[in-house]
Amino acid sequence: METLKKTCLYDSHVALGARMSPFGGFVMPISYTDIIAEHNAVRGHCGMFDVSHMGEIYVSGPEAGKLVSRIFTNDISGMQPGKILYGMMLYPEGGVVDDLLVYRMPGPSSYMLVVNASNIDKDAGWIRSAAGGMDVLVEDRSESYGQIALQGPDAEKVAASVLGMDLSGLAFYTFTETGAGDERIIASRTGYTGEDGFEFYASPAVIRRLWVSLLSAGVTPCGLGCRDTLRFEAGLPLYGHELGPDISPLEAGLGMFVKTDGHDFIGKAAYEALKAAGPARRLVGIELVEKAVPRAGYPVEAGGETVGEVTTGYISISTGKSVCMAFVRTPCSAPGTEVGIRIRKRTFPGKVCRKIFYDKRYKK
């Protein structure tokens, strides 16, 4: 039986009465009070998440850039310290090893790769195997970091008033560093909720202090339950649902994060071949006519046959609509196409729509 890990904030979650559950090899808070209340706190004000389960893998050395470019679908050429890029690592066959953020760290050649919790060991091994004989150092520093995500329209004000951090000048997908040694904090502005917000990476001791400060100031602690409802409404993928070893970024609608011009990477040939042939399925949004919950795994039907499968679905908390993301056969992927979701013994009618159900409010 797998031994579940605990984040540096585990004791606080238990003390707050959080509902805990396994996730990505960790025992994590799903909710503290109510998923709807936590979701609305982020949409209307701000909330904070323990995301210390995420992995941080450093790649450094003379050929660090060469290695990152080899494994990463986005183009890091010309990337300056303080910048962040989103992209994926691909298998040679074109499926996704993981989706991740690449931070260009200060120094001559250093990168921090932020990966999904369930993939830390796999990703570290994959990166090392891709390094071959390159002059690089690959370090899994995940145990050295805790991480808090502060998300919501008031996140900037809260960071200033509670944490004493003026992050108003921090652009979208950039980061800054404060402190030194064990007190060093990396503050970035990316987000996974569709709202403005920040991520704070620091030692477990520092993260515990930041968490207590925010909690004492009345910031709402939020669990992974509403993190999923928030990211889903914003059309953001979750590995294992909208991405995976058998899913191409092209099928998932993430081709904008795959740069093939003048950039060679593992899986490029398979990606280009699929692009030339056209994928047999695509990820779409679907809105149902009636109120129902289209859960992951439910079949999508059209013309009396199964044409796809739901990846994530909810009654959207922000809009009240019954919506889902699903992979469907390409001929059924055009907006307005009439489809149905099979929920137990009944098929609920709906239509294909854009897979962003809530307009993002990032500060760019």
Tab-separated table of C-alpha atoms in Angstrom:
chain	number	residue	atom	x	y	z
A	1	MET	CA	0.000	0.000	0.000
A	2	GLU	CA	1.289	3.446	-0.942
A	3	THR	CA	2.344	5.660	1.966
A	4	LEU	CA	0.777	9.056	1.473
A	5	LYS	CA	2.947	12.135	1.935
A	6	LYS	CA	1.934	15.152	3.979
A	7	THR	CA	2.629	18.771	3.080
A	8	CYS	CA	4.192	21.210	5.528
A	9	LEU	CA	0.703	22.626	6.204
A	10	TYR	CA	-0.953	19.292	7.040
A	11	ASP	CA	-1.293	20.032	10.762
A	12	SER	CA	-3.045	23.321	10.009
A	13	HIS	CA	-5.523	21.600	7.687
A	14	VAL	CA	-6.397	19.063	10.372
A	15	ALA	CA	-6.722	21.788	13.020
A	16	LEU	CA	-9.113	23.665	10.729
A	17	GLY	CA	-11.272	20.572	10.346
A	18	ALA	CA	-10.591	20.133	6.648
A	19	ARG	CA	-11.966	17.108	4.836
A	20	MET	CA	-8.794	15.279	3.819
A	21	SER	CA	-8.354	12.849	0.940
A	22	PRO	CA	-5.562	11.237	-1.110
A	23	PHE	CA	-4.457	13.221	-4.144
A	24	GLY	CA	-1.325	12.763	-6.230
A	25	GLY	CA	0.389	10.683	-3.551
A	26	PHE	CA	-0.376	13.209	-0.803
A	27	VAL	CA	-3.152	13.549	1.741
A	28	MET	CA	-4.681	16.911	0.853
A	29	PRO	CA	-7.579	19.146	1.958
A	30	ILE	CA	-10.610	18.812	-0.315
A	31	SER	CA	-12.630	21.456	1.527
A	32	TYR	CA	-12.670	23.235	4.882
A	33	THR	CA	-16.303	24.328	5.049
A	34	ASP	CA	-18.130	24.163	1.726
A	35	ILE	CA	-16.816	23.933	-1.836
A	36	ILE	CA	-19.326	26.503	-3.105
A	37	ALA	CA	-18.397	29.022	-0.395
A	38	GLU	CA	-14.679	28.547	-1.043
A	39	HIS	CA	-15.188	28.829	-4.805
A	40	ASN	CA	-17.139	32.069	-4.390
A	41	ALA	CA	-14.510	33.483	-2.016
A	42	VAL	CA	-11.928	33.198	-4.812
A	43	ARG	CA	-14.248	34.645	-7.454
A	44	GLY	CA	-15.415	37.531	-5.241
A	45	HIS	CA	-12.452	38.359	-2.994
A	46	CYS	CA	-9.546	35.970	-2.572
A	47	GLY	CA	-8.688	32.581	-1.172
A	48	MET	CA	-5.526	30.616	-0.527
A	49	PHE	CA	-4.540	27.077	-1.435
A	50	ASP	CA	-1.880	24.747	-0.112
A	51	VAL	CA	-0.164	23.579	-3.298
A	52	SER	CA	2.971	22.309	-1.593
A	53	HIS	CA	2.360	18.934	-3.218
A	54	MET	CA	3.559	20.301	-6.559
A	55	GLY	CA	7.083	19.349	-7.599
A	56	GLU	CA	10.073	21.609	-8.215
A	57	ILE	CA	12.832	20.174	-10.393
A	58	TYR	CA	15.924	22.281	-11.093
A	59	VAL	CA	17.964	21.982	-14.288
A	60	SER	CA	21.265	23.852	-14.249
A	61	GLY	CA	24.699	23.808	-15.824
A	62	PRO	CA	26.300	24.741	-19.153
A	63	GLU	CA	23.814	22.726	-21.217
A	64	ALA	CA	20.689	23.331	-19.102
A	65	GLY	CA	19.013	25.341	-21.838
A	66	LYS	CA	19.749	22.634	-24.378
A	67	LEU	CA	18.128	20.003	-22.166
A	68	VAL	CA	15.029	22.059	-21.346
A	69	SER	CA	14.590	22.864	-25.037
A	70	ARG	CA	14.835	19.151	-25.845
A	71	ILE	CA	12.068	18.120	-23.429
A	72	PHE	CA	9.748	21.161	-23.508
A	73	THR	CA	7.211	21.998	-26.226
A	74	ASN	CA	7.373	25.765	-25.768
A	75	ASP	CA	10.287	27.837	-27.052
A	76	ILE	CA	12.709	28.981	-24.335
A	77	SER	CA	15.136	30.722	-26.705
A	78	GLY	CA	15.602	34.307	-25.579
A	79	MET	CA	13.870	33.603	-22.280
A	80	GLN	CA	15.182	36.032	-19.676
A	81	PRO	CA	15.502	35.484	-15.898
A	82	GLY	CA	12.190	36.234	-14.211
A	83	LYS	CA	10.089	34.840	-17.061
A	84	ILE	CA	7.770	31.801	-16.937
A	85	LEU	CA	6.434	29.631	-19.759
A	86	TYR	CA	3.722	26.978	-19.796
A	87	GLY	CA	4.067	23.885	-21.954
A	88	MET	CA	4.362	20.127	-21.961
A	89	MET	CA	6.842	17.281	-22.092
A	90	LEU	CA	5.947	14.693	-24.736
A	91	TYR	CA	6.671	11.038	-25.302
A	92	PRO	CA	8.199	10.204	-28.709
A	93	GLU	CA	4.741	8.959	-29.764
A	94	GLY	CA	3.256	12.395	-29.024
A	95	GLY	CA	1.363	11.768	-25.768
A	96	VAL	CA	1.926	14.001	-22.749
A	97	VAL	CA	4.445	13.074	-20.048
A	98	ASP	CA	3.281	16.085	-18.028
A	99	ASP	CA	2.261	19.716	-18.368
A	100	LEU	CA	4.446	22.126	-16.446
A	101	LEU	CA	5.737	25.630	-15.850
A	102	VAL	CA	9.336	26.541	-16.641
A	103	TYR	CA	10.854	29.362	-14.568
A	104	ARG	CA	14.014	30.965	-15.965
A	105	MET	CA	16.014	31.473	-12.791
A	106	PRO	CA	18.759	34.066	-12.181
A	107	GLY	CA	22.228	32.937	-13.087
A	108	PRO	CA	23.946	31.941	-16.299
A	109	SER	CA	21.883	28.790	-16.996
A	110	SER	CA	19.296	27.671	-14.468
A	111	TYR	CA	15.652	26.641	-14.714
A	112	MET	CA	12.998	25.561	-12.214
A	113	LEU	CA	10.411	23.164	-13.613
A	114	VAL	CA	7.153	23.047	-11.651
A	115	VAL	CA	5.438	19.700	-12.264
A	116	ASN	CA	2.327	17.882	-11.106
A	117	ALA	CA	2.468	16.100	-7.755
A	118	SER	CA	1.580	12.657	-9.080
A	119	ASN	CA	4.333	12.881	-11.712
A	120	ILE	CA	7.323	14.130	-9.694
A	121	ASP	CA	9.339	10.907	-9.678
A	122	LYS	CA	8.361	10.010	-13.244
A	123	ASP	CA	9.233	13.494	-14.520
A	124	ALA	CA	12.592	13.618	-12.751
A	125	GLY	CA	13.483	10.246	-14.254
A	126	TRP	CA	12.299	11.324	-17.693
A	127	ILE	CA	14.359	14.519	-17.594
A	128	ARG	CA	17.479	12.666	-16.449
A	129	SER	CA	17.088	10.065	-19.186
A	130	ALA	CA	16.716	12.822	-21.785
A	131	ALA	CA	19.913	14.489	-20.550
A	132	GLY	CA	22.112	11.691	-21.904
A	133	GLY	CA	25.690	12.894	-21.753
A	134	MET	CA	24.834	16.587	-21.432
A	135	ASP	CA	26.737	18.783	-18.996
A	136	VAL	CA	23.756	19.456	-16.717
A	137	LEU	CA	22.614	18.891	-13.152
A	138	VAL	CA	19.034	17.708	-12.593
A	139	GLU	CA	17.860	18.094	-8.984
A	140	ASP	CA	14.494	17.225	-7.504
A	141	ARG	CA	14.125	19.924	-4.830
A	142	SER	CA	10.440	19.270	-4.118
A	143	GLU	CA	11.091	18.382	-0.466
A	144	SER	CA	12.773	21.759	0.068
A	145	TYR	CA	9.726	23.795	-0.935
A	146	GLY	CA	6.247	24.534	0.307
A	147	GLN	CA	3.898	26.559	-1.873
A	148	ILE	CA	0.833	28.721	-1.329
A	149	ALA	CA	-1.403	30.011	-4.131
A	150	LEU	CA	-3.217	33.263	-3.268
A	151	GLN	CA	-5.992	33.709	-5.815
A	152	GLY	CA	-8.769	36.204	-6.457
A	153	PRO	CA	-9.424	39.805	-7.536
A	154	ASP	CA	-8.145	41.135	-4.193
A	155	ALA	CA	-4.998	38.997	-4.124
A	156	GLU	CA	-2.712	41.916	-4.952
A	157	LYS	CA	-4.137	44.053	-2.135
A	158	VAL	CA	-3.942	41.175	0.352
A	159	ALA	CA	-0.330	40.395	-0.566
A	160	ALA	CA	0.552	44.027	0.148
A	161	SER	CA	-1.477	44.552	3.321
A	162	VAL	CA	-0.907	41.181	4.989
A	163	LEU	CA	2.437	39.967	3.666
A	164	GLY	CA	4.043	43.351	3.020
A	165	MET	CA	4.733	42.403	-0.607
A	166	ASP	CA	4.088	45.033	-3.271
A	167	LEU	CA	3.551	42.847	-6.331
A	168	SER	CA	1.645	45.431	-8.373
A	169	GLY	CA	4.500	45.662	-10.861
A	170	LEU	CA	4.727	41.913	-11.404
A	171	ALA	CA	3.515	41.085	-14.923
A	172	PHE	CA	1.550	37.965	-15.842
A	173	TYR	CA	3.821	34.905	-16.137
A	174	THR	CA	6.773	36.508	-14.417
A	175	PHE	CA	8.276	36.115	-10.952
A	176	THR	CA	10.465	37.914	-8.456
A	177	GLU	CA	12.560	36.821	-5.483
A	178	THR	CA	12.879	38.316	-2.019
A	179	GLY	CA	14.996	37.397	0.977
A	180	ALA	CA	17.959	35.047	0.959
A	181	GLY	CA	18.979	31.638	2.223
A	182	ASP	CA	16.282	29.905	4.257
A	183	GLU	CA	14.142	33.087	4.104
A	184	ARG	CA	14.107	33.248	0.296
A	185	ILE	CA	10.645	33.568	-1.277
A	186	ILE	CA	9.825	33.194	-4.970
A	187	ALA	CA	6.623	35.087	-5.832
A	188	SER	CA	5.075	34.464	-9.257
A	189	ARG	CA	1.925	35.583	-11.059
A	190	THR	CA	0.365	32.728	-13.026
A	191	GLY	CA	-2.748	31.149	-11.497
A	192	TYR	CA	-4.977	28.138	-12.049
A	193	THR	CA	-8.390	29.583	-11.243
A	194	GLY	CA	-9.123	32.133	-13.965
A	195	GLU	CA	-8.561	34.937	-11.430
A	196	ASP	CA	-5.577	37.154	-10.724
A	197	GLY	CA	-3.230	35.732	-8.143
A	198	PHE	CA	0.194	34.703	-6.960
A	199	GLU	CA	2.217	31.658	-6.001
A	200	PHE	CA	4.694	31.773	-3.131
A	201	TYR	CA	7.500	29.201	-3.041
A	202	ALA	CA	9.651	29.036	0.078
A	203	SER	CA	11.025	26.719	2.731
A	204	PRO	CA	8.379	24.819	4.739
A	205	ALA	CA	9.044	27.041	7.782
A	206	VAL	CA	8.475	30.247	5.801
A	207	ILE	CA	5.371	28.845	4.104
A	208	ARG	CA	3.888	27.984	7.497
A	209	ARG	CA	4.444	31.580	8.641
A	210	LEU	CA	2.850	33.024	5.493
A	211	TRP	CA	-0.135	30.701	5.879
A	212	VAL	CA	-0.686	31.718	9.504
A	213	SER	CA	-0.434	35.411	8.598
A	214	LEU	CA	-3.005	35.063	5.836
A	215	LEU	CA	-5.274	32.920	7.989
A	216	SER	CA	-5.108	35.434	10.855
A	217	ALA	CA	-6.082	38.203	8.423
A	218	GLY	CA	-9.248	36.326	7.466
A	219	VAL	CA	-8.192	34.960	4.080
A	220	THR	CA	-10.346	31.949	3.199
A	221	PRO	CA	-8.470	28.630	3.082
A	222	CYS	CA	-9.599	26.685	0.026
A	223	GLY	CA	-9.297	23.004	-0.773
A	224	LEU	CA	-8.691	21.054	-3.947
A	225	GLY	CA	-12.444	20.665	-4.449
A	226	CYS	CA	-12.971	24.276	-5.449
A	227	ARG	CA	-9.565	24.412	-7.117
A	228	ASP	CA	-11.029	21.914	-9.580
A	229	THR	CA	-14.314	23.780	-10.069
A	230	LEU	CA	-12.409	27.036	-10.603
A	231	ARG	CA	-9.868	25.719	-13.097
A	232	PHE	CA	-12.619	23.837	-14.939
A	233	GLU	CA	-14.747	26.963	-15.431
A	234	ALA	CA	-11.698	28.736	-16.863
A	235	GLY	CA	-11.106	25.892	-19.330
A	236	LEU	CA	-7.765	24.885	-17.810
A	237	PRO	CA	-6.621	21.260	-18.172
A	238	LEU	CA	-5.915	18.757	-15.416
A	239	TYR	CA	-3.393	16.004	-16.032
A	240	GLY	CA	-5.160	12.659	-15.980
A	241	HIS	CA	-8.349	14.200	-17.362
A	242	GLU	CA	-7.670	16.565	-20.286
A	243	LEU	CA	-4.017	15.533	-20.673
A	244	GLY	CA	-2.207	12.212	-20.398
A	245	PRO	CA	0.114	9.683	-22.062
A	246	ASP	CA	-2.505	8.908	-24.721
A	247	ILE	CA	-3.531	12.530	-25.355
A	248	SER	CA	-1.784	14.919	-27.743
A	249	PRO	CA	-1.676	18.664	-27.010
A	250	LEU	CA	-3.293	19.067	-30.430
A	251	GLU	CA	-6.318	16.999	-29.370
A	252	ALA	CA	-6.525	18.983	-26.120
A	253	GLY	CA	-6.549	22.320	-27.959
A	254	LEU	CA	-3.176	23.358	-26.550
A	255	GLY	CA	-1.293	23.727	-29.813
A	256	MET	CA	-0.473	27.355	-28.955
A	257	PHE	CA	1.997	26.018	-26.394
A	258	VAL	CA	3.780	23.812	-28.925
A	259	LYS	CA	6.379	25.719	-30.951
A	260	THR	CA	7.707	23.686	-33.856
A	261	ASP	CA	9.445	26.399	-35.901
A	262	GLY	CA	13.195	26.184	-35.350
A	263	HIS	CA	12.646	24.243	-32.123
A	264	ASP	CA	13.329	20.513	-31.846
A	265	PHE	CA	11.931	18.498	-28.935
A	266	ILE	CA	11.044	14.930	-28.076
A	267	GLY	CA	7.692	14.091	-29.664
A	268	LYS	CA	7.870	16.816	-32.317
A	269	ALA	CA	7.713	14.430	-35.286
A	270	ALA	CA	4.633	12.671	-33.904
A	271	TYR	CA	2.962	16.008	-33.160
A	272	GLU	CA	3.600	17.315	-36.685
A	273	ALA	CA	2.360	14.066	-38.237
A	274	LEU	CA	-0.887	14.260	-36.251
A	275	LYS	CA	-1.297	17.917	-37.197
A	276	ALA	CA	-0.847	17.096	-40.889
A	277	ALA	CA	-3.317	14.197	-40.768
A	278	GLY	CA	-5.781	15.932	-38.464
A	279	PRO	CA	-6.692	14.481	-35.057
A	280	ALA	CA	-9.568	11.985	-34.879
A	281	ARG	CA	-10.882	13.609	-31.691
A	282	ARG	CA	-10.884	17.016	-30.074
A	283	LEU	CA	-11.547	18.441	-26.630
A	284	VAL	CA	-14.719	20.532	-26.575
A	285	GLY	CA	-17.114	22.154	-24.160
A	286	ILE	CA	-20.681	20.892	-23.922
A	287	GLU	CA	-23.639	22.687	-22.328
A	288	LEU	CA	-26.668	20.619	-21.361
A	289	VAL	CA	-30.216	21.898	-21.794
A	290	GLU	CA	-31.334	20.576	-18.392
A	291	LYS	CA	-29.715	20.577	-14.973
A	292	ALA	CA	-27.616	17.429	-14.582
A	293	VAL	CA	-24.055	16.625	-13.567
A	294	PRO	CA	-22.024	15.222	-16.501
A	295	ARG	CA	-19.225	13.468	-14.618
A	296	ALA	CA	-15.882	12.237	-15.946
A	297	GLY	CA	-16.201	9.008	-17.883
A	298	TYR	CA	-19.821	9.511	-18.968
A	299	PRO	CA	-20.325	8.760	-22.683
A	300	VAL	CA	-21.111	11.460	-25.238
A	301	GLU	CA	-23.643	10.395	-27.859
A	302	ALA	CA	-24.683	11.684	-31.285
A	303	GLY	CA	-26.747	10.072	-33.994
A	304	GLY	CA	-27.522	7.096	-31.807
A	305	GLU	CA	-23.900	6.138	-31.147
A	306	THR	CA	-21.145	6.940	-28.680
A	307	VAL	CA	-18.825	9.616	-30.090
A	308	GLY	CA	-16.781	10.600	-27.036
A	309	GLU	CA	-16.354	10.772	-23.298
A	310	VAL	CA	-16.583	13.447	-20.598
A	311	THR	CA	-13.294	14.423	-18.935
A	312	THR	CA	-14.609	16.912	-16.317
A	313	GLY	CA	-18.124	18.143	-15.648
A	314	TYR	CA	-20.103	20.166	-13.102
A	315	ILE	CA	-23.064	22.395	-12.615
A	316	SER	CA	-20.937	25.537	-12.865
A	317	ILE	CA	-20.945	27.377	-9.543
A	318	SER	CA	-20.347	30.753	-11.192
A	319	THR	CA	-22.962	30.431	-13.961
A	320	GLY	CA	-25.414	27.755	-12.792
A	321	LYS	CA	-25.136	25.951	-16.145
A	322	SER	CA	-24.631	22.194	-16.568
A	323	VAL	CA	-21.401	22.015	-18.551
A	324	CYS	CA	-18.491	19.690	-19.198
A	325	MET	CA	-15.342	19.187	-21.178
A	326	ALA	CA	-15.214	16.075	-23.322
A	327	PHE	CA	-13.212	14.430	-26.062
A	328	VAL	CA	-15.435	13.823	-29.098
A	329	ARG	CA	-14.850	12.646	-32.635
A	330	THR	CA	-13.678	15.553	-34.776
A	331	PRO	CA	-16.800	15.628	-37.013
A	332	CYS	CA	-18.847	16.247	-33.842
A	333	SER	CA	-16.587	19.006	-32.483
A	334	ALA	CA	-17.995	22.064	-34.289
A	335	PRO	CA	-19.707	24.637	-32.029
A	336	GLY	CA	-23.470	24.160	-32.021
A	337	THR	CA	-23.323	20.425	-32.793
A	338	GLU	CA	-26.142	18.645	-30.996
A	339	VAL	CA	-24.950	15.862	-28.717
A	340	GLY	CA	-26.136	14.080	-25.602
A	341	ILE	CA	-24.528	12.950	-22.355
A	342	ARG	CA	-25.506	9.508	-21.142
A	343	ILE	CA	-26.113	9.747	-17.377
A	344	ARG	CA	-27.131	6.361	-16.051
A	345	LYS	CA	-30.235	5.285	-18.008
A	346	ARG	CA	-30.986	8.611	-19.666
A	347	THR	CA	-29.353	10.742	-22.346
A	348	PHE	CA	-29.437	14.493	-21.600
A	349	PRO	CA	-29.396	16.713	-24.723
A	350	GLY	CA	-26.839	19.464	-25.159
A	351	LYS	CA	-24.711	21.370	-27.628
A	352	VAL	CA	-20.998	21.738	-28.249
A	353	CYS	CA	-19.740	25.130	-27.049
A	354	ARG	CA	-16.445	26.830	-26.221
A	355	LYS	CA	-14.643	25.050	-23.400
A	356	ILE	CA	-14.085	28.232	-21.392
A	357	PHE	CA	-17.215	28.640	-19.293
A	358	TYR	CA	-16.039	31.685	-17.316
A	359	ASP	CA	-14.007	34.554	-18.741
A	360	LYS	CA	-10.584	34.727	-17.158
A	361	ARG	CA	-9.711	37.853	-15.189
A	362	TYR	CA	-5.939	37.761	-15.154
A	363	LYS	CA	-4.021	41.009	-14.725
A	364	LYS	CA	-1.770	41.262	-17.769
